[in-house]
CSV table of C-alpha atoms in Angstrom, one decimal:
chain,number,residue,atom,x,y,z
A,1,MET,CA,-2.7,-80.4,-29.8
A,2,MET,CA,-2.8,-77.9,-32.7
A,3,ASP,CA,-4.2,-79.0,-36.1
A,4,LYS,CA,-1.5,-78.9,-38.8
A,5,LYS,CA,-4.0,-77.0,-40.9
A,6,ASN,CA,-4.0,-74.1,-38.3
A,7,GLU,CA,-0.3,-74.0,-37.5
A,8,GLY,CA,1.3,-70.6,-37.7
A,9,ARG,CA,4.0,-69.7,-40.2
A,10,MET,CA,6.9,-67.4,-39.8
A,11,ARG,CA,7.0,-64.5,-42.2
A,12,THR,CA,9.9,-62.0,-42.7
A,13,ILE,CA,9.2,-58.3,-43.0
A,14,ILE,CA,12.1,-56.1,-44.3
A,15,THR,CA,11.9,-52.6,-43.2
A,16,THR,CA,14.0,-49.5,-42.2
A,17,ALA,CA,14.3,-48.5,-38.7
A,18,VAL,CA,16.6,-46.6,-36.3
A,19,CYS,CA,19.2,-49.1,-35.4
A,20,GLY,CA,21.1,-47.0,-32.9
A,21,ASN,CA,21.6,-43.4,-31.7
A,22,ALA,CA,23.9,-41.5,-29.6
A,23,SER,CA,25.0,-38.1,-28.7
A,24,HIS,CA,28.1,-36.6,-27.1
A,25,ILE,CA,29.3,-33.3,-25.7
A,26,TYR,CA,32.7,-32.1,-27.0
A,27,GLN,CA,35.1,-29.5,-25.6
A,28,THR,CA,38.1,-28.2,-27.4
A,29,THR,CA,40.5,-25.2,-27.4
A,30,ILE,CA,40.8,-23.1,-30.5
A,31,HIS,CA,44.2,-21.1,-30.9
A,32,ILE,CA,44.1,-17.8,-32.9
A,33,THR,CA,47.1,-15.5,-33.6
A,34,GLY,CA,46.8,-11.9,-33.9
A,35,ASN,CA,47.0,-10.1,-37.3
A,36,GLU,CA,50.5,-8.8,-38.5
A,37,ASN,CA,52.3,-6.7,-36.0
A,38,ALA,CA,49.1,-6.9,-33.7
A,39,ASP,CA,50.0,-9.3,-30.8
A,40,PRO,CA,47.0,-9.5,-28.6
A,41,SER,CA,47.2,-8.3,-25.0
A,42,ARG,CA,43.6,-8.9,-23.9
A,43,VAL,CA,40.5,-10.5,-25.4
A,44,LEU,CA,37.4,-8.2,-25.5
A,45,GLY,CA,34.7,-10.4,-26.8
A,46,CYS,CA,34.0,-13.6,-28.8
A,47,THR,CA,31.0,-14.9,-30.7
A,48,ILE,CA,30.7,-18.3,-32.5
A,49,THR,CA,28.1,-18.5,-35.4
A,50,ASN,CA,27.2,-20.6,-38.6
A,51,ALA,CA,27.9,-24.1,-37.1
A,52,LYS,CA,27.3,-26.7,-39.6
A,53,ILE,CA,28.0,-30.4,-40.3
A,54,VAL,CA,29.8,-30.8,-43.5
A,55,ASP,CA,29.6,-34.6,-43.8
A,56,SER,CA,29.3,-37.9,-42.0
A,57,LYS,CA,30.4,-41.4,-42.7
A,58,PHE,CA,30.8,-44.8,-41.3
A,59,GLU,CA,34.2,-45.7,-40.0
A,60,ASN,CA,35.5,-49.1,-39.1
A,61,SER,CA,32.1,-50.4,-37.7
A,62,ASN,CA,31.3,-53.8,-36.5
A,63,ILE,CA,28.3,-55.9,-35.4
A,64,LYS,CA,28.5,-54.5,-31.9
A,65,ASN,CA,29.4,-50.8,-32.4
A,66,ILE,CA,28.8,-48.6,-35.3
A,67,ASN,CA,31.4,-45.8,-35.5
A,68,VAL,CA,30.3,-42.5,-37.2
A,69,ARG,CA,32.9,-39.9,-38.3
A,70,VAL,CA,31.2,-36.4,-38.2
A,71,ASN,CA,33.0,-33.5,-39.8
A,72,GLY,CA,31.8,-29.9,-39.4
A,73,GLN,CA,32.9,-26.2,-38.9
A,74,PHE,CA,31.9,-22.9,-37.2
A,75,GLU,CA,32.9,-19.4,-37.5
A,76,ILE,CA,34.7,-17.6,-34.5
A,77,HIS,CA,34.7,-13.8,-34.3
A,78,VAL,CA,37.0,-12.5,-31.8
A,79,TRP,CA,37.7,-8.7,-30.6
A,80,TYR,CA,41.1,-8.2,-28.9
A,81,GLU,CA,43.3,-5.4,-27.8
A,82,ALA,CA,46.7,-5.0,-29.5
A,83,ASN,CA,49.0,-2.1,-29.1
A,84,GLY,CA,46.3,0.1,-27.6
A,85,ASP,CA,43.9,-0.6,-30.6
A,86,THR,CA,40.8,-2.8,-30.9
A,87,LYS,CA,41.3,-5.4,-33.5
A,88,ILE,CA,38.8,-8.0,-35.0
A,89,SER,CA,39.7,-11.4,-36.3
A,90,LYS,CA,37.3,-13.9,-38.0
A,91,ASN,CA,38.3,-17.6,-38.4
A,92,ILE,CA,36.8,-20.8,-39.6
A,93,ALA,CA,37.3,-23.6,-37.1
A,94,LYS,CA,36.8,-27.2,-38.1
A,95,PHE,CA,36.0,-30.4,-36.2
A,96,SER,CA,36.1,-34.1,-36.9
A,97,GLU,CA,34.6,-36.3,-34.2
A,98,LEU,CA,34.2,-40.0,-34.1
A,99,ILE,CA,30.8,-41.0,-32.3
A,100,GLN,CA,30.3,-44.6,-31.2
A,101,VAL,CA,26.7,-45.9,-31.4
A,102,GLU,CA,25.6,-49.2,-30.0
A,103,ASN,CA,24.4,-51.5,-32.8
A,104,ILE,CA,21.2,-52.6,-31.1
A,105,GLU,CA,19.8,-54.3,-34.2
A,106,GLY,CA,23.1,-56.0,-35.0
A,107,ILE,CA,23.1,-54.8,-38.7
A,108,SER,CA,26.1,-55.6,-40.7
A,109,LEU,CA,27.8,-52.8,-42.5
A,110,SER,CA,29.9,-54.8,-45.0
A,111,THR,CA,31.3,-51.6,-46.7
A,112,GLU,CA,31.8,-48.1,-45.5
A,113,THR,CA,29.5,-47.0,-48.2
A,114,ASP,CA,26.5,-49.3,-47.5
A,115,HIS,CA,23.5,-47.9,-49.3
A,116,LYS,CA,21.0,-49.9,-47.1
A,117,SER,CA,22.2,-47.6,-44.1
A,118,SER,CA,22.1,-44.0,-43.6
A,119,ILE,CA,23.3,-41.5,-40.9
A,120,ILE,CA,21.2,-38.6,-39.6
A,121,THR,CA,23.4,-36.0,-37.8
A,122,LYS,CA,22.7,-32.9,-35.9
A,123,ILE,CA,24.2,-30.3,-33.8
A,124,ASN,CA,22.2,-30.7,-30.6
A,125,LYS,CA,23.9,-27.7,-29.0
A,126,ASP,CA,25.5,-25.0,-31.0
A,127,PRO,CA,29.3,-24.3,-30.1
A,128,VAL,CA,29.6,-21.7,-27.2
A,129,SER,CA,32.7,-20.1,-25.8
A,130,LEU,CA,33.3,-21.2,-22.3
A,131,GLY,CA,36.2,-18.8,-21.8
A,132,THR,CA,39.0,-17.0,-23.6
A,133,SER,CA,42.6,-16.0,-22.6
A,134,VAL,CA,45.9,-14.8,-24.0
A,135,VAL,CA,48.5,-17.6,-23.8
A,136,ASN,CA,52.1,-17.6,-25.0
A,137,ILE,CA,52.8,-20.4,-27.6
A,138,SER,CA,56.5,-20.6,-28.7
A,139,GLY,CA,57.0,-16.9,-27.7
A,140,VAL,CA,53.9,-15.7,-29.7
A,141,PRO,CA,50.9,-14.3,-27.7
A,142,THR,CA,48.0,-16.3,-29.0
A,143,ILE,CA,44.2,-16.1,-28.2
A,144,ALA,CA,43.0,-19.4,-26.6
A,145,ILE,CA,39.1,-20.0,-26.9
A,146,GLN,CA,37.6,-23.0,-25.0
A,147,VAL,CA,34.6,-24.2,-27.0
A,148,GLU,CA,32.0,-26.7,-26.1
A,149,TYR,CA,29.3,-28.2,-28.5
A,150,GLU,CA,27.0,-31.3,-28.6
A,151,LEU,CA,26.6,-33.6,-31.6
A,152,GLY,CA,24.0,-36.4,-32.1
A,153,VAL,CA,23.7,-39.3,-34.6
A,154,GLU,CA,21.0,-41.8,-35.6
A,155,VAL,CA,21.8,-44.7,-37.8
A,156,VAL,CA,19.0,-45.8,-40.0
A,157,GLY,CA,19.3,-49.3,-41.5
A,158,GLU,CA,17.5,-52.2,-43.0
A,159,VAL,CA,16.2,-54.7,-40.3
A,160,ARG,CA,14.3,-57.9,-40.7
A,161,LEU,CA,11.3,-58.8,-38.4
A,162,GLU,CA,10.0,-62.3,-37.9
A,163,VAL,CA,6.2,-62.3,-37.5
A,164,LEU,CA,4.2,-65.4,-36.8
A,165,THR,CA,1.2,-65.6,-38.9
A,166,TYR,CA,-1.9,-67.9,-38.8
A,167,PRO,CA,-4.1,-68.9,-41.8
A,168,ASN,CA,-7.6,-67.7,-42.0
A,169,ASN,CA,-10.2,-70.4,-40.8
A,170,PRO,CA,-12.4,-71.4,-43.9
A,171,GLN,CA,-15.4,-71.8,-41.8
A,172,GLN,CA,-14.9,-68.4,-40.1
A,173,GLU,CA,-14.6,-66.8,-43.5
A,174,GLU,CA,-17.9,-68.4,-44.6
A,175,ASP,CA,-19.7,-67.2,-41.4
A,176,GLU,CA,-18.5,-63.6,-42.0
A,177,THR,CA,-19.4,-63.6,-45.5
A,178,HIS,CA,-22.9,-64.9,-44.6
A,179,ILE,CA,-23.3,-62.2,-41.8
A,180,SER,CA,-22.3,-59.4,-44.2
A,181,GLU,CA,-24.7,-60.6,-47.0
A,182,THR,CA,-27.6,-60.7,-44.4
A,183,ILE,CA,-26.9,-57.2,-43.2
A,184,PHE,CA,-26.8,-55.7,-46.6
A,185,SER,CA,-29.5,-57.7,-48.3
A,186,GLY,CA,-32.2,-55.1,-47.1
A,187,GLU,CA,-34.4,-57.9,-45.7
A,188,GLU,CA,-33.8,-56.5,-42.1
A,189,TYR,CA,-35.1,-53.0,-43.2
A,190,GLY,CA,-38.5,-54.2,-44.5
A,191,GLU,CA,-38.0,-53.2,-48.1
A,192,ASP,CA,-40.4,-54.7,-50.6
A,193,ASP,CA,-39.9,-55.4,-54.2
A,194,ASP,CA,-42.2,-53.5,-56.4
C-alpha cells in the first residue's frame, strides 16, 4: 500500500501542439475566352505560375472535425491560335477549398477567430495543367484548362496534458546532498590545509 506522503499528484501542462493535419488533391477546369474578335481555334501552350495562398480561416468547426477554408490564386498564361495568328492571354484564377481535418486532440473552437488556435497552410503541389482544349460554351469558342494542385493544412492549438508527479523523498534528498558534499570537499584528493 502506497504511503500517503509518497502518493503522486496530477499536474496540468498547457502547451501548443499540432491538433490535426490533412492534405487533399484538387482538380478543376478553368475557362478562358479569347480576346476581342479572336476566337480560339487551337491551344498552342499553357503555363501556370505564381501560385499562392491568400488567406485561410476556420469555418463551421466542431469537436470532431476542424474545417479550414483556404483561398488562393495562380496565374495562367495560354498561347492559342485565332484567325491564323498566335495570341497570348494572361489570367488570374482563384480557388477556395474547404479542407476537413480530424480533430485528434478534441480542441474546442468556440469562435471562428479563436486566438488560441492557428492554421499553417501550404501548397504541397503547385498547380499544373493536365490538358487543354477548345470547347463551345453558349456558342462562344472557349479555352478549357484542366488544373490539378494539392493543398495541406496543420491546425495548431492549445492542449492540456495531465502528468502524474511524485514528491521528492526527503531522505533521498539528504543522501544526495551528503554524497555531493563528500565528492567536492577535496578530502578524496589528498589536499592538505597549509
